XYZ file of C-alpha atoms in Angstrom:
566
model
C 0.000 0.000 0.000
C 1.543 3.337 -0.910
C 1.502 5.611 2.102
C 0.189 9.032 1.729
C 1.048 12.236 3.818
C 1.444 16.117 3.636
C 5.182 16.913 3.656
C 4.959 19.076 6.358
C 2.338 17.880 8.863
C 3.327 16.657 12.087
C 6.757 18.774 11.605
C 6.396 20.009 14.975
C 5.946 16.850 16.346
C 8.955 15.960 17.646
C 10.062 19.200 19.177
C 7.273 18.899 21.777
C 7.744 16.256 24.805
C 3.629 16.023 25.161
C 1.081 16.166 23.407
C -1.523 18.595 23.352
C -5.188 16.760 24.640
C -7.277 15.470 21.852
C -9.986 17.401 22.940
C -8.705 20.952 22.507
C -7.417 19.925 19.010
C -9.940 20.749 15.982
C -8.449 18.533 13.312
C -7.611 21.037 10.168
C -6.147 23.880 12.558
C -3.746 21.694 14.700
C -0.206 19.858 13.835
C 0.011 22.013 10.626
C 3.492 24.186 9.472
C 3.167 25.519 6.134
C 5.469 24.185 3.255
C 7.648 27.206 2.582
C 7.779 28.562 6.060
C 9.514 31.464 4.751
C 7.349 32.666 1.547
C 4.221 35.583 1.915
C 0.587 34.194 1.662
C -2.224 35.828 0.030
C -5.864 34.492 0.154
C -7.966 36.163 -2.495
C -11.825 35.373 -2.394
C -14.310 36.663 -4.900
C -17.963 37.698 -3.680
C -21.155 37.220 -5.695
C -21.709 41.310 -5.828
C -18.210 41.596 -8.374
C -16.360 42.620 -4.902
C -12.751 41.047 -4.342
C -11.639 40.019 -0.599
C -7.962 40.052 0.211
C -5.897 38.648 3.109
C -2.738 39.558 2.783
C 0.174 37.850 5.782
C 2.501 40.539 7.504
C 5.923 39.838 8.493
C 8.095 41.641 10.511
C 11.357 41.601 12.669
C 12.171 44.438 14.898
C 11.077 47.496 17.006
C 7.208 48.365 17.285
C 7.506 51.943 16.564
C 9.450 51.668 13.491
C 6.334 48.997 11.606
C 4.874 50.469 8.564
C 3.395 49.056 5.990
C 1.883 50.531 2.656
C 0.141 49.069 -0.175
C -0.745 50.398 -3.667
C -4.603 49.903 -4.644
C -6.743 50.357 -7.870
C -9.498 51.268 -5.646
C -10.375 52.704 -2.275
C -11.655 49.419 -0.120
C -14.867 48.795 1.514
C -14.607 50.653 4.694
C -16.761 48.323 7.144
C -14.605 45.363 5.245
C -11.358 46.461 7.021
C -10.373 43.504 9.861
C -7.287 41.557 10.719
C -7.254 37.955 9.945
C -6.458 34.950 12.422
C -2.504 33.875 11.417
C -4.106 30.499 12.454
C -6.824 30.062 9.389
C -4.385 31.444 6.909
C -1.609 28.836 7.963
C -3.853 25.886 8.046
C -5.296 26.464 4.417
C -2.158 26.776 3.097
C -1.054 23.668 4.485
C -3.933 21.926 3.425
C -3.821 23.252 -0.379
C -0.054 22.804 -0.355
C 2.213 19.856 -1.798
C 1.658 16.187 -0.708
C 4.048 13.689 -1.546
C 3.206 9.934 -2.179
C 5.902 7.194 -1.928
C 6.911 4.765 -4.829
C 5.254 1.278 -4.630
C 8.008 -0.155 -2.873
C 8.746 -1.025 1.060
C 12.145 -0.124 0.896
C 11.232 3.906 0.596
C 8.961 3.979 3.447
C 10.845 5.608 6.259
C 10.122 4.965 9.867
C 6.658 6.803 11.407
C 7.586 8.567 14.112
C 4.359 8.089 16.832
C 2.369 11.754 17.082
C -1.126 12.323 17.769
C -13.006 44.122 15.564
C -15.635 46.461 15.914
C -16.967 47.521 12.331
C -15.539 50.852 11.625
C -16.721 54.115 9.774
C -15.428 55.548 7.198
C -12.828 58.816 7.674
C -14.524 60.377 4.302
C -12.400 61.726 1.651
C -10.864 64.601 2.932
C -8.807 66.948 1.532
C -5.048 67.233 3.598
C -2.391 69.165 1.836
C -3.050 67.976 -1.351
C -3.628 64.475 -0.208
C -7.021 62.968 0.044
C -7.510 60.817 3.012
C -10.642 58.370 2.222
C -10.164 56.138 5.154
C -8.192 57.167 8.877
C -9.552 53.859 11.549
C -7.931 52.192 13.967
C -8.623 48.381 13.112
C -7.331 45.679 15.438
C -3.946 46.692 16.731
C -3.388 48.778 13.149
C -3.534 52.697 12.539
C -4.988 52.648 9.184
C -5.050 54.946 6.539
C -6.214 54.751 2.805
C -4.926 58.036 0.559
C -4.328 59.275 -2.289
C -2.505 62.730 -4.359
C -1.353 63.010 -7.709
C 1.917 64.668 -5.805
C 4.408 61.893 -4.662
C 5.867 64.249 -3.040
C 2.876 65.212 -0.696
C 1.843 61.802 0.064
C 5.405 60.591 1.042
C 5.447 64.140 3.582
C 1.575 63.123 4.714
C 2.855 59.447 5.621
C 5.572 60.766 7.658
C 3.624 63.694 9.398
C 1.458 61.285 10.447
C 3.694 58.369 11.877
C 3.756 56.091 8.501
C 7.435 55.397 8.205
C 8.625 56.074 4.602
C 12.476 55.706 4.081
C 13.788 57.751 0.567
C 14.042 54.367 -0.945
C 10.566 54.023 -1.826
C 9.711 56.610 -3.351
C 10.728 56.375 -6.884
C 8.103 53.471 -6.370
C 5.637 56.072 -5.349
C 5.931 58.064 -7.853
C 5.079 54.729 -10.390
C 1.742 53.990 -8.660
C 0.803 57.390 -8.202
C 1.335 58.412 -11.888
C -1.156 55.340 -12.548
C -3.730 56.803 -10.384
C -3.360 54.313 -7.201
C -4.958 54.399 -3.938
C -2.137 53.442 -0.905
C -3.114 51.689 1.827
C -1.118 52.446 5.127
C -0.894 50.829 8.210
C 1.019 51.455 11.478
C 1.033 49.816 15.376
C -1.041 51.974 17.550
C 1.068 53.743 20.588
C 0.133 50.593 22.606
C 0.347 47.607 20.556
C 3.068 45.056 20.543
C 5.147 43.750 17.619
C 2.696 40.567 18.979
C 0.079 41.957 18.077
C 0.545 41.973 14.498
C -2.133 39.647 12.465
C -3.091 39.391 8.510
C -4.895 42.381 6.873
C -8.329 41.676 5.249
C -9.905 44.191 2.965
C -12.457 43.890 0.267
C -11.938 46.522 -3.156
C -15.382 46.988 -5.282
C -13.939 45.208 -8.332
C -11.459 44.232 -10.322
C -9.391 41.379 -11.350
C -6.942 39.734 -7.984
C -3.365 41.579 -8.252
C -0.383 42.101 -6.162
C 1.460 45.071 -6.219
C 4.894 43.428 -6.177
C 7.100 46.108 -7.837
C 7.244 47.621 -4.364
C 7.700 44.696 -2.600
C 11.226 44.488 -4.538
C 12.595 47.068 -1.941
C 12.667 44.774 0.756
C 12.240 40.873 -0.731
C 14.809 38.878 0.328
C 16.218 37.000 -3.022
C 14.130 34.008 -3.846
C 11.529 34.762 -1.484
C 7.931 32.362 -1.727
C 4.849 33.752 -2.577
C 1.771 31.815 -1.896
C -1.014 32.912 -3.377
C -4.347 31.183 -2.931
C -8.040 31.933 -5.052
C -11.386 31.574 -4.058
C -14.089 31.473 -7.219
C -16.376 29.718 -9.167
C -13.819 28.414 -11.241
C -10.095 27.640 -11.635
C -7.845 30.588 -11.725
C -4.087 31.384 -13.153
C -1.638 34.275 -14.183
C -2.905 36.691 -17.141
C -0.219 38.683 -17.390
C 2.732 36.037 -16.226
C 3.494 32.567 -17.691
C 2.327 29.382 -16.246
C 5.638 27.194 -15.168
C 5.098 23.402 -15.028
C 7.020 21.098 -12.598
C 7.174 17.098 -13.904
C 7.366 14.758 -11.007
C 10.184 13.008 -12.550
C 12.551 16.098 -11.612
C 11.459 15.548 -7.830
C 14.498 14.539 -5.628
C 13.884 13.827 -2.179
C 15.847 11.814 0.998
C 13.988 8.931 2.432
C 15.821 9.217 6.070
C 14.320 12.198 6.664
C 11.368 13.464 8.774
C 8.929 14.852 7.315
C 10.386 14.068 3.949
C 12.339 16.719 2.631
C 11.572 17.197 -1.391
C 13.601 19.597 -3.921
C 10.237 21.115 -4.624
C 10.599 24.395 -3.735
C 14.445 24.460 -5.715
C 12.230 23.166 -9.003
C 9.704 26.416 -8.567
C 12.621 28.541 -8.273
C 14.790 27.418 -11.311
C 11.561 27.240 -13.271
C 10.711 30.326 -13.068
C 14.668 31.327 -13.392
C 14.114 29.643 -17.005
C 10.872 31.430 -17.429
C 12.683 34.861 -17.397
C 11.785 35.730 -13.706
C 8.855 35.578 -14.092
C 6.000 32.745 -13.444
C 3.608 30.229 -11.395
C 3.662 27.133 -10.324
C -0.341 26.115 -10.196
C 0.092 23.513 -7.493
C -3.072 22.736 -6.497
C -7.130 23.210 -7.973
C -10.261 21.760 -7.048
C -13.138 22.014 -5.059
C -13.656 23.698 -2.110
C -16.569 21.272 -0.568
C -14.325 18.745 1.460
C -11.922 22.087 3.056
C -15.000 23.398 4.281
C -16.790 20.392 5.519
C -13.263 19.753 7.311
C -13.612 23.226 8.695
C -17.121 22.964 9.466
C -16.526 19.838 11.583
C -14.025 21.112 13.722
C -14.852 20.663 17.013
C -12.855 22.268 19.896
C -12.874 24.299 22.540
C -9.969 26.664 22.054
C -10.783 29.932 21.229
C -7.882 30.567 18.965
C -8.995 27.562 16.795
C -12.702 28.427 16.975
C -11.950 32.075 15.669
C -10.283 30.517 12.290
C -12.953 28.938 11.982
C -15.103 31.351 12.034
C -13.215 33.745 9.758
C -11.915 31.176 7.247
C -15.740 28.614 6.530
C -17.557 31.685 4.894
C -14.888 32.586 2.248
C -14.951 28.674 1.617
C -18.671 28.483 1.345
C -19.356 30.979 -1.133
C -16.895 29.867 -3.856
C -17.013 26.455 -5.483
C -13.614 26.051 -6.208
C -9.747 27.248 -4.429
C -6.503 27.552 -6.528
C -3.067 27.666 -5.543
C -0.197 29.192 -7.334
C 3.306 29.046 -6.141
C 6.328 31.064 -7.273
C 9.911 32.263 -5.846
C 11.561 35.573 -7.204
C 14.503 37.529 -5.999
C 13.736 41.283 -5.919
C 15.070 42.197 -9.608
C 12.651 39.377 -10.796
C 9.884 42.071 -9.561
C 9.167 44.420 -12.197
C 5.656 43.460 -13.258
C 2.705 43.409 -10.752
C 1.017 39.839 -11.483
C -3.092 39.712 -12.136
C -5.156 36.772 -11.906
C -7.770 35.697 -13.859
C -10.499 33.123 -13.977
C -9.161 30.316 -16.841
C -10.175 26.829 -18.247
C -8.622 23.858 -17.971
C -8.679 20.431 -15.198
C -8.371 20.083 -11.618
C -4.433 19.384 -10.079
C -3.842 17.802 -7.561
C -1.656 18.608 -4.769
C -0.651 14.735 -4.400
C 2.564 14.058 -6.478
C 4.438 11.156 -6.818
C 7.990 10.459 -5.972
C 9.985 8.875 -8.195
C 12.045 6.223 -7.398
C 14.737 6.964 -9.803
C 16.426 9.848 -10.883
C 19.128 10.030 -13.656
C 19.815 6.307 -12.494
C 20.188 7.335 -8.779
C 17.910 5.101 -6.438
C 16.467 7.659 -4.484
C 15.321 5.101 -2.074
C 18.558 4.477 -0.629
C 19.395 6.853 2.191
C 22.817 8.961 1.599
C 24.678 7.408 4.103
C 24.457 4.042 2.355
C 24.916 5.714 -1.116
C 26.105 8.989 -1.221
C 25.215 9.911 -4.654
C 21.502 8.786 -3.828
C 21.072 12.921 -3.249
C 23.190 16.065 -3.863
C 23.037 19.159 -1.504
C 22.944 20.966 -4.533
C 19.585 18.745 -5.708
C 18.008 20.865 -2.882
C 19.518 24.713 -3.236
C 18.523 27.396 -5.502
C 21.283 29.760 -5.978
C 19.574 32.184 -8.103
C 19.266 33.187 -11.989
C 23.332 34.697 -11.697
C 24.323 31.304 -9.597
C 25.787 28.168 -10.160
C 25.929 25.595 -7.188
C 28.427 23.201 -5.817
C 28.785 20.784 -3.040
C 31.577 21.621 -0.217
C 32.859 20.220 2.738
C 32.676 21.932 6.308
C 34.684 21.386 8.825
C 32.317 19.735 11.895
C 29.420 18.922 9.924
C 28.395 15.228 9.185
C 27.755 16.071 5.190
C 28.565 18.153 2.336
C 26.831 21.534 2.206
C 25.337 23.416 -1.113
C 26.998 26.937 -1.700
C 26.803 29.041 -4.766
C 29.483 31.021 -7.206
C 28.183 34.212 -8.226
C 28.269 36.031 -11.603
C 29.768 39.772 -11.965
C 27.095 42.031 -10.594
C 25.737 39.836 -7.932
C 26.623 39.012 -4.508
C 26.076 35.970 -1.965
C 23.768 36.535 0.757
C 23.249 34.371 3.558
C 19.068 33.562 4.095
C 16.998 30.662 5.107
C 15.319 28.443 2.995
C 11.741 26.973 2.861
C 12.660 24.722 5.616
C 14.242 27.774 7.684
C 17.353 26.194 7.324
C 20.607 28.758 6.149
C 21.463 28.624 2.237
C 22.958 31.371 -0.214
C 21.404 32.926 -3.150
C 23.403 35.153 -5.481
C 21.482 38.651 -4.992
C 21.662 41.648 -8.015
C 23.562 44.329 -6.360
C 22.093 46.829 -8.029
C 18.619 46.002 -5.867
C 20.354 47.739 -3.000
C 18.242 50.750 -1.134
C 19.940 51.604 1.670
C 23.680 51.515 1.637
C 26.187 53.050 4.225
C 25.870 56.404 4.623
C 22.495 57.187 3.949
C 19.965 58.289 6.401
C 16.917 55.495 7.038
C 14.819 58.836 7.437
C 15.639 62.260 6.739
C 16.251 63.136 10.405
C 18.406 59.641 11.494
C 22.000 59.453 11.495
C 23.848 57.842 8.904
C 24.103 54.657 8.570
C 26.745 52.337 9.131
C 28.730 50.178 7.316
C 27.514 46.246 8.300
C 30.432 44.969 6.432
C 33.103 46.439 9.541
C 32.914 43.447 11.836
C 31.793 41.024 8.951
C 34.263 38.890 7.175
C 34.002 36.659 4.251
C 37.303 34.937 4.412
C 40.676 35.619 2.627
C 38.974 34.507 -0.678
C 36.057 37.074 -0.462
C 34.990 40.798 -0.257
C 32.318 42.236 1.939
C 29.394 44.109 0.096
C 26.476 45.880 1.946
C 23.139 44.690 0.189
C 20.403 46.347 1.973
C 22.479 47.123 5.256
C 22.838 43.389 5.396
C 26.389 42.189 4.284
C 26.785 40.235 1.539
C 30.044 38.572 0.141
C 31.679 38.604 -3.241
C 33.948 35.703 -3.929
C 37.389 35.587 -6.195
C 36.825 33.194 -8.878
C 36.922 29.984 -8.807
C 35.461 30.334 -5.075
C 31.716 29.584 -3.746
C 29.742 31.105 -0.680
C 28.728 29.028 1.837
C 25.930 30.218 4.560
C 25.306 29.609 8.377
C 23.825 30.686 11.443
C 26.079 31.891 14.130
C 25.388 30.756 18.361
C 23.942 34.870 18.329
C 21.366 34.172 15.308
C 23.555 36.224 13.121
C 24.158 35.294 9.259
C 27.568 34.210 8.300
C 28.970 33.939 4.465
C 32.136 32.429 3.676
C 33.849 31.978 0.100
C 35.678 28.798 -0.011
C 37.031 26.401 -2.813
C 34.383 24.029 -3.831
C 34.937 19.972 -4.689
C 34.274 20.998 -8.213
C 35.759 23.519 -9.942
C 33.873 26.576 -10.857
C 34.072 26.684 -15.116
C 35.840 29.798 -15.898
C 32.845 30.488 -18.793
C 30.512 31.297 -15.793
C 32.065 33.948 -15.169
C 31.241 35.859 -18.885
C 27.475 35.772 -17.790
C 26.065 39.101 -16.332
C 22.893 40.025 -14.758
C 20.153 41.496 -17.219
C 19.054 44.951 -18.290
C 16.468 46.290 -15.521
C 13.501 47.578 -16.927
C 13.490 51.259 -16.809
C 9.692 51.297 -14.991
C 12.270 49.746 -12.500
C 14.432 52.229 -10.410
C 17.762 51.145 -8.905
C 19.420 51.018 -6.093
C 22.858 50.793 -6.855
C 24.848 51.445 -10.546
C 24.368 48.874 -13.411
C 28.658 48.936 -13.606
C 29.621 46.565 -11.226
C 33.102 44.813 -11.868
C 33.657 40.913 -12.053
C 35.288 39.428 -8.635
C 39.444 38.941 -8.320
C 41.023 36.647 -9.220
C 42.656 36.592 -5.836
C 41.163 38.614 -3.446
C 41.312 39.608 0.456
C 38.686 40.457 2.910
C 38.260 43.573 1.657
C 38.243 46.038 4.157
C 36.146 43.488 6.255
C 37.400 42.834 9.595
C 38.259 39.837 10.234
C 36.864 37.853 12.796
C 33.687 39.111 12.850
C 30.159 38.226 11.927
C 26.644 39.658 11.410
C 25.806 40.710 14.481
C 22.645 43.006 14.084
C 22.575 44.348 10.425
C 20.021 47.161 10.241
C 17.964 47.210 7.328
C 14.481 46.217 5.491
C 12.108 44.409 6.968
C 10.547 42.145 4.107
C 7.232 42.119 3.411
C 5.027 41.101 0.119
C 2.285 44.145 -1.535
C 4.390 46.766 0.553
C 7.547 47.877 2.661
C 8.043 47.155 6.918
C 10.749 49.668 7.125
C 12.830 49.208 10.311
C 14.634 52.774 10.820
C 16.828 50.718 13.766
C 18.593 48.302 13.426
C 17.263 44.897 13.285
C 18.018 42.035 15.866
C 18.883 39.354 13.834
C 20.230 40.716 10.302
């Protein structure tokens, strides 16, 4: 019998020593992490009247005061549709819509089971400030919120910050695109009292229109290959109009059999397909009917509160559409220079169950990698970028090889987690950096310093600030390698791989950037050393607490302090 499972249920399993009582667990909303713990989600659900809902995830990492977030809109939303969201029912229907592996017909590939059981507000009114026209000013859940609008850039940038919205110099060239097509921005902020805590998914429902995220502004503070969930309530299936749809053949799926939960290359296959897609692209990974999600929903039965409220929020948007699609996609902030729309489309229902293979260019994938270590490549699982090339290294104190990635001229390895929250490097474009030393996070802060001081990449490397975040630029023939130091910081090293890096890679370069698409840093970047020291870097050191962006999808969290973990 083949056996069946989500890839990432029951992850949390083993990092609790009891479990929770059967009773206060309602079924769909407990043991769930979603796939790509790292990527944005977005629930879109249409309404009967024309009238698009959104629920849009926030993420952020730092001080209270210095949260803002701001959001270009066609339209000015429904004013009594402004809520927050439980994180709860946005997490367990992306889980449930996401990726489920099933194991080849073979005993030998099962591994071992581990054992595991708002008040409605009113509307502010369109009122004329300064030459900016404030439609909405309510305080929603723990949120200031503000919808406006000016055909001056300049005034609504000055009206965000008189009012407490922080707005860093970096955004707005970005401004100044959606205003001069007539967008609405939607702002929020923590009130005086609220807690970093506090912070919960956005729901607002616009009049009409087509589903779209804003994503050009997102660009500011993505971190490179970043996952974007997207999920789309309708009477009908739904895909890109306006981006291509990327297709993912089983057969390409590597995964490790001695792992728990199983741990696929999935998310590495979305990211190189849309790499080969021009940047640009969805993975539809799931489309079908919505009956059996709600009746699961319907049929929780518990008694916590938490759980009960998920319910609550999350069974009407299933009820009134028939059917739920899920698109997935990964893009690095210079892939972000076309805001995708969805439409309604033909074609069959997919299935979120795929099958593993059980070989893969004549590897048996069912043999773990300590009986056959070319059963699975680190590389198999790493996604170095569109200006990347991977290959395997060895580190000194850990029990296998490690992926790391050589960078072409005009990019630069930076240290992030992956969909597992585990440490990889992507190759980042450096000219998709905002904030560099020496620039002011607002006009009244001090200058900014430069991250790379106490950061070093090794005798083989130079440090490069990317964002206030340090990022390292290898001499040829060398590959970055990431980690995770004892203090949470992010480490980058360039060191000599077990393959050698072809010297051809090195005559790529990074692409043209639109010119709707403004710049951080110049296009002329020159190609790494051949030999080259630390830089200026001192060595020693590591990441300690880079300042910088807080990432966010459909709008910036700008953290004017420094961040805690970089």
């Amino acid at each position: 019998m083949r056996k069946l499972w989500a890839a990432s249920v029951m992850a949390a399993a083993a990092l609790t020593t009891a479990p929770r009582p059967v009773e206060a667990c309602g079924g769909f909303f407990c043991g769930r992490q979603p796939v790509d713990q790292t990527a944005e989600r977005i629930l879109f659900a249409t309404n009967q009247d024309g009238s698009v809902t959104m629920v849009t995830q926030i993420q952020y990492a730092g001080a209270a005061p210095d949260f803002a977030w701001v959001v270009p809109l066609a339209e000015v939303p429904a004013v009594e549709s402004l809520d927050v969201f439980p994180q709860l029912a946005l997490t367990a229907l992306d889980t449930a819509t996401g990726p489920q592996f099933q194991w080849p017909d073979d005993p030998r590939c099962y591994p071992a089971f581990p054992d595991a059981a708002s008040g409605v507000p009113t509307a502010g009114g369109g009122v004329d400030d300064g030459g900016v026209t404030v439609h909405i000013r309510e305080e929603v859940g723990p949120y200031d919120v503000a919808v406006i609008e000016s055909t001056d850039p300049a005034a609504l940038i000055d009206w965000l910050r008189g009012n407490g919205f922080r707005v860093n110099d970096a955004m707005a060239p970005y401004i100044r695109i959606y205003t001069s097509e007539g967008m609405k921005f939607l702002a929020l902020r923590l009130q005086p009292d609220a807690e970093v805590s506090d912070i919960q998914p956005f729901r607002f429902t616009l009049p009409s229109g087509s589903p779209s995220i804003p994503i050009r502004l997102t660009a500011i503070a993505a971190e490179p290959e970043m996952g974007i969930t997207v999920m789309l309530l309708g009477d009908r299936r739904y895909g890109p109009a306006n981006w291509p749809d990327v297709e993912i053949d089983d057969d390409q799926i590597v995964w490790r059999p001695d792992a728990w939960p199983v741990q696929t290359n999935w998310t590495a296959l979305v990211a190189r397909g849309v790499d080969e897609a021009g940047g640009r692209g969805f993975v539809t990974e799931m489309s079908g009917p919505t009956a059996s999600i709600a009746e699961q929903v319907r049929n929780t039965m518990t008694s916590d509160e938490a759980q009960l409220a998920a319910r609550d929020a999350l069974l009407p948007l299933l009820e009134g559409n028939a059917t739920i699609t899920r698109l997935y996609t990964r893009l690095s902030p210079e892939e972000m220079t076309v805001d995708p729309i969805f439409r309604r489309t033909d074609g069959p229902e997919v299935s979120n169950v795929r099958l593993l293979p059980r070989y893969v260019e004549g590897r048996d994938l069912c043999v773990a990698p300590g009986a056959d270590a070319a059963a699975a490549s680190p590389c198999d699982f790493a996604a170095c970028g569109a200006g990347g090339l991977c290959r395997v290294v060895e580190v000194a104190g850990s029990a296998q090889p490690v992926a790391a990635c050589a960078c072409v001229p005009g990019t630069t390895a930076r240290t992030t987690f992956d969909p597992s929250g585990q440490p990889t490097v992507t190759c980042q474009d450096l000219r998709m950096s905002f904030l560099n030393p020496g620039d002011r996070a607002l006009p009244d802060a001090p200058p900014l310093a430069d991250p790379c001081a106490t950061f070093d990449c090794g005798p083989h490397g130079e440090c490069v600030p990317m964002n206030m975040t340090p990022t390292c630029r290898c001499s040829t023939g060398y590959v970055a390698v990431g980690a995770i130091a004892a203090d949470g910081g992010r480490e980058t090293t360039c060191v000599l791989p077990d393959e050698a890096v072809p010297a051809s890679f090195y005559d790529g370069r990074v692409p043209p950037l639109p010119d709707s698409l403004p710049g951080g840093r110049p296009v002329d970047v020159p190609p790494p050393a051949v030999e080259a020291t630390s830089g200026g870097c001192n060595a020693g050191g590591h990441a300690g607490g880079a300042g910088g962006l807080g990432g966010a999808l459909l709008g910036l969290l700008l953290a004017a302090r420094r961040r805690r973990r970089p």
